[in-house]
CSV table of C-alpha atoms and ligand atoms in Angstrom, one decimal:
chain,number,residue,atom,x,y,z
A,1,MET,CA,-4.3,-13.5,-11.3
A,2,ASN,CA,-2.6,-17.6,-12.1
A,3,ASP,CA,0.3,-18.7,-10.7
A,4,SER,CA,1.9,-18.2,-13.7
A,5,GLN,CA,0.8,-14.3,-13.5
A,6,ILE,CA,2.8,-14.5,-10.4
A,7,VAL,CA,6.1,-16.0,-10.9
A,8,PHE,CA,5.9,-13.6,-14.2
A,9,LEU,CA,5.7,-10.2,-12.1
A,10,LYS,CA,7.5,-12.0,-9.1
A,11,SER,CA,10.6,-12.7,-11.7
A,12,LEU,CA,10.5,-8.7,-12.3
A,13,VAL,CA,11.1,-7.7,-8.8
A,14,ARG,CA,14.9,-7.1,-8.3
A,15,ASN,CA,16.1,-7.8,-4.8
A,16,VAL,CA,19.0,-5.6,-3.9
A,17,PRO,CA,20.9,-6.3,-0.5
A,18,ASP,CA,21.8,-3.8,2.3
A,19,PHE,CA,19.5,-1.2,0.9
A,20,PRO,CA,19.3,1.5,1.8
A,21,VAL,CA,21.4,0.7,5.2
A,22,LYS,CA,23.0,-3.3,5.9
A,23,GLY,CA,20.9,-6.1,6.6
A,24,ILE,CA,17.4,-4.9,4.6
A,25,GLN,CA,16.7,-7.1,1.8
A,26,PHE,CA,15.3,-4.5,-0.7
A,27,LYS,CA,12.8,-5.9,-3.2
A,28,ASP,CA,12.9,-3.9,-6.0
A,29,LEU,CA,9.3,-2.8,-8.1
A,30,THR,CA,11.2,-1.0,-10.6
A,31,PRO,CA,11.6,-3.9,-12.6
A,32,MET,CA,8.1,-4.8,-13.1
A,33,PHE,CA,6.5,-1.5,-13.3
A,34,LYS,CA,8.9,-0.9,-16.5
A,35,ASN,CA,7.3,-3.9,-18.3
A,36,PRO,CA,4.0,-3.1,-20.0
A,37,LYS,CA,2.3,-6.3,-19.4
A,38,ALA,CA,3.0,-6.6,-15.9
A,39,LEU,CA,2.1,-3.2,-15.1
A,40,ARG,CA,-1.2,-3.9,-17.1
A,41,LEU,CA,-1.0,-7.3,-14.7
A,42,VAL,CA,-0.9,-5.8,-11.9
A,43,GLY,CA,-3.3,-3.3,-12.2
A,44,ASP,CA,-6.4,-6.0,-12.8
A,45,GLY,CA,-5.0,-7.6,-10.6
A,46,LEU,CA,-5.1,-5.3,-7.3
A,47,ALA,CA,-8.6,-4.4,-8.9
A,48,GLU,CA,-9.3,-8.0,-9.3
A,49,LEU,CA,-9.4,-8.5,-5.8
A,50,TYR,CA,-12.4,-6.5,-4.8
A,51,ARG,CA,-14.7,-6.1,-7.4
A,52,ASP,CA,-18.4,-5.9,-6.2
A,53,LYS,CA,-16.8,-4.2,-2.5
A,54,GLY,CA,-18.4,-0.6,-3.8
A,55,VAL,CA,-15.0,0.3,-2.7
A,56,THR,CA,-15.2,4.4,-3.5
A,57,LEU,CA,-11.8,5.5,-2.6
A,58,VAL,CA,-8.4,3.8,-3.2
A,59,ALA,CA,-5.6,5.7,-0.7
A,60,GLY,CA,-2.7,5.6,-1.3
A,61,ILE,CA,0.6,5.4,1.1
A,62,GLU,CA,3.4,8.0,-0.2
A,63,SER,CA,5.3,7.6,-3.0
A,64,ARG,CA,5.3,3.7,-4.0
A,65,GLY,CA,1.7,3.2,-3.2
A,66,PHE,CA,0.3,6.0,-5.1
A,67,ILE,CA,1.3,4.2,-8.0
A,68,GLY,CA,-0.8,0.9,-7.4
A,69,ALA,CA,-3.5,2.8,-5.9
A,70,SER,CA,-4.3,4.5,-8.8
A,71,MET,CA,-4.7,1.8,-11.6
A,72,MET,CA,-6.9,0.2,-9.0
A,73,ALA,CA,-9.0,3.4,-8.3
A,74,THR,CA,-9.5,4.4,-12.0
A,75,ARG,CA,-10.2,0.2,-12.9
A,76,LEU,CA,-12.6,0.5,-9.5
A,77,GLY,CA,-14.5,3.7,-11.1
A,78,ALA,CA,-13.1,4.7,-7.2
A,79,GLY,CA,-11.3,8.2,-6.2
A,80,PHE,CA,-7.7,8.5,-5.5
A,81,VAL,CA,-6.8,9.7,-2.1
A,82,PRO,CA,-2.8,10.8,-1.2
A,83,ILE,CA,-1.5,9.7,2.5
A,84,ARG,CA,2.2,11.8,2.4
A,85,LYS,CA,5.4,12.4,4.3
A,86,PRO,CA,4.8,15.8,6.5
A,87,GLY,CA,3.8,19.1,4.4
A,88,LYS,CA,2.5,18.5,1.2
A,89,LEU,CA,-0.9,18.9,1.9
A,90,PRO,CA,-2.0,22.0,0.5
A,91,ALA,CA,-5.2,22.2,3.3
A,92,ASP,CA,-6.8,21.4,6.6
A,93,ILE,CA,-5.0,17.9,7.4
A,94,LEU,CA,-4.8,15.0,9.8
A,95,GLN,CA,-1.9,14.3,11.6
A,96,GLN,CA,-0.9,10.8,12.4
A,97,SER,CA,2.8,9.7,13.8
A,98,TYR,CA,4.3,6.1,14.3
A,99,GLN,CA,7.5,5.1,15.8
A,100,LYS,CA,10.5,4.6,12.7
A,101,GLU,CA,13.2,1.7,14.0
A,102,TYR,CA,15.2,5.2,14.0
A,103,GLY,CA,12.9,8.1,15.5
A,104,VAL,CA,9.2,8.9,15.1
A,105,ASP,CA,7.3,9.6,11.5
A,106,THR,CA,4.3,11.1,10.3
A,107,ILE,CA,2.1,11.0,7.3
A,108,GLU,CA,-0.8,13.6,6.2
A,109,VAL,CA,-3.8,13.3,4.3
A,110,HIS,CA,-7.4,15.7,3.7
A,111,ALA,CA,-9.1,16.3,6.6
A,112,ASP,CA,-12.1,16.9,3.9
A,113,SER,CA,-10.4,13.6,2.1
A,114,VAL,CA,-13.2,10.6,3.2
A,115,THR,CA,-16.8,10.9,4.2
A,116,SER,CA,-18.8,8.5,6.7
A,117,GLU,CA,-20.5,6.9,3.4
A,118,ASP,CA,-16.9,6.2,2.2
A,119,VAL,CA,-15.3,2.6,1.3
A,120,VAL,CA,-12.2,3.0,1.8
A,121,VAL,CA,-8.8,0.7,0.1
A,122,ILE,CA,-5.5,2.0,1.5
A,123,HIS,CA,-3.0,0.8,-0.9
A,124,ASP,CA,0.8,0.4,-0.1
A,125,ASP,CA,3.5,-1.0,-3.0
A,126,LEU,CA,4.5,-3.9,-0.2
A,127,LEU,CA,4.0,-5.2,3.6
A,128,ALA,CA,7.4,-5.0,6.1
A,129,THR,CA,6.7,-4.7,9.5
A,130,GLY,CA,3.9,-2.6,9.4
A,131,GLY,CA,4.6,0.1,10.9
A,132,THR,CA,3.4,2.9,8.3
A,133,MET,CA,0.0,0.9,7.4
A,134,LEU,CA,-0.8,0.8,10.7
A,135,ALA,CA,-0.2,4.9,11.1
A,136,ALA,CA,-2.4,5.3,7.8
A,137,TYR,CA,-5.3,3.1,8.7
A,138,GLN,CA,-5.7,5.2,11.8
A,139,LEU,CA,-5.1,8.3,10.1
A,140,ILE,CA,-8.0,7.2,8.1
A,141,GLN,CA,-10.1,5.9,10.8
A,142,LYS,CA,-10.6,9.5,12.3
A,143,MET,CA,-12.4,10.4,9.5
A,144,HIS,CA,-15.1,7.4,10.2
A,145,PRO,CA,-15.5,5.9,6.5
A,146,ALA,CA,-18.2,3.1,6.5
A,147,LYS,CA,-15.4,0.2,5.3
A,148,VAL,CA,-12.2,0.2,5.2
A,149,TYR,CA,-9.7,-2.5,3.5
A,150,ILE,CA,-6.1,-2.5,3.2
A,151,ASN,CA,-4.0,-4.2,0.1
A,152,PHE,CA,-0.7,-4.6,-0.4
A,153,LEU,CA,1.1,-5.1,-4.1
A,154,CYS,CA,3.4,-8.1,-2.2
A,155,ALA,CA,4.3,-8.2,1.3
A,156,ILE,CA,7.7,-9.8,3.4
A,157,PRO,CA,5.2,-12.3,5.6
A,158,GLN,CA,8.6,-13.1,7.6
A,159,LEU,CA,8.5,-9.6,9.3
A,160,ASN,CA,5.3,-10.3,10.8
A,161,GLY,CA,3.7,-7.5,10.0
A,162,ARG,CA,-0.4,-8.4,9.5
A,163,LEU,CA,0.2,-9.5,13.2
A,164,ILE,CA,0.0,-5.1,14.1
A,165,LEU,CA,-2.2,-4.5,11.5
A,166,PRO,CA,-6.1,-4.7,13.0
A,167,ASP,CA,-7.4,-8.6,13.2
A,168,ASP,CA,-10.6,-7.5,12.1
A,169,VAL,CA,-9.1,-5.6,8.6
A,170,GLU,CA,-9.5,-7.9,5.3
A,171,VAL,CA,-6.0,-7.6,4.5
A,172,THR,CA,-4.6,-8.9,1.0
A,173,THR,CA,-1.9,-9.3,-1.3
A,174,LEU,CA,-1.1,-10.0,-4.8
A,175,PHE,CA,2.0,-11.9,-3.8
A,176,ASP,CA,4.0,-13.1,-1.1
A,177,PHE,CA,7.7,-13.0,-0.9
B,1,AMP,P1,6.5,-0.9,7.2
B,1,AMP,O1,6.7,-0.1,7.4
B,1,AMP,O2,8.2,-2.0,7.8
B,1,AMP,O3,5.5,-2.2,6.8
B,1,AMP,O4,7.6,-0.5,5.8
B,1,AMP,C1,6.6,-0.5,4.7
B,1,AMP,C2,7.1,0.7,3.7
B,1,AMP,O5,8.5,0.9,3.6
B,1,AMP,C3,6.5,0.3,2.3
B,1,AMP,O6,6.3,1.8,2.2
B,1,AMP,C4,7.5,0.1,1.4
B,1,AMP,O7,8.0,1.0,-0.3
B,1,AMP,C5,9.2,0.0,2.3
B,1,AMP,N1,10.0,-1.0,2.6
B,1,AMP,C6,10.2,-1.9,3.7
B,1,AMP,N2,11.2,-2.5,4.0
B,1,AMP,C7,11.6,-3.1,2.6
B,1,AMP,C8,12.2,-3.4,1.5
B,1,AMP,N3,12.7,-4.3,2.3
B,1,AMP,N4,12.1,-3.8,0.5
B,1,AMP,C9,11.5,-2.6,-0.5
B,1,AMP,N5,10.6,-1.2,0.0
B,1,AMP,C10,10.0,-1.5,1.6
């Protein structure tokens, strides 16, 4: 992805102050996803980061992470695994709880979704404080995959989310704010 393509994508991100609560600068990616050229660029750009890495599965975090994860999976010839909020997955599940600003949250995955042969990219749309992705990483690790990568469409580096993610895991983003 070249600089002008990144400028183009960033121009389609809408900053919404004080959503969902006062003090948060919410990065609304829907104008970018709505633009056909941008949507294709995002899919191509994300997949390009993982060409030739032997990725077998892309795990997306509900719900905004599903968009990029499925585009990546189809381009890489990999499968898609949903990481979901509690009570949504019908078969045997694994759970991981994590601390949010107010209270505890939980995410779930099907217990048979990843094997020790799999090379997994975990994808979410945005890295803020990193709590959600850390929990997703711990959840996927319970199934002992061969290798795990972490990817975001974009990140807010000032929130230092990278610091709570494991040092020895490769983390990529298409662009940062
Ligand atoms: P965190 O666990 O703090 O890294 O938050 C990550 C999750 O919350 C992602 O799934 C994002 O979709 C969402 N999120 C958190 N902060 C923002 C923000 N400022 N703008 C848009 N999405 C956000």
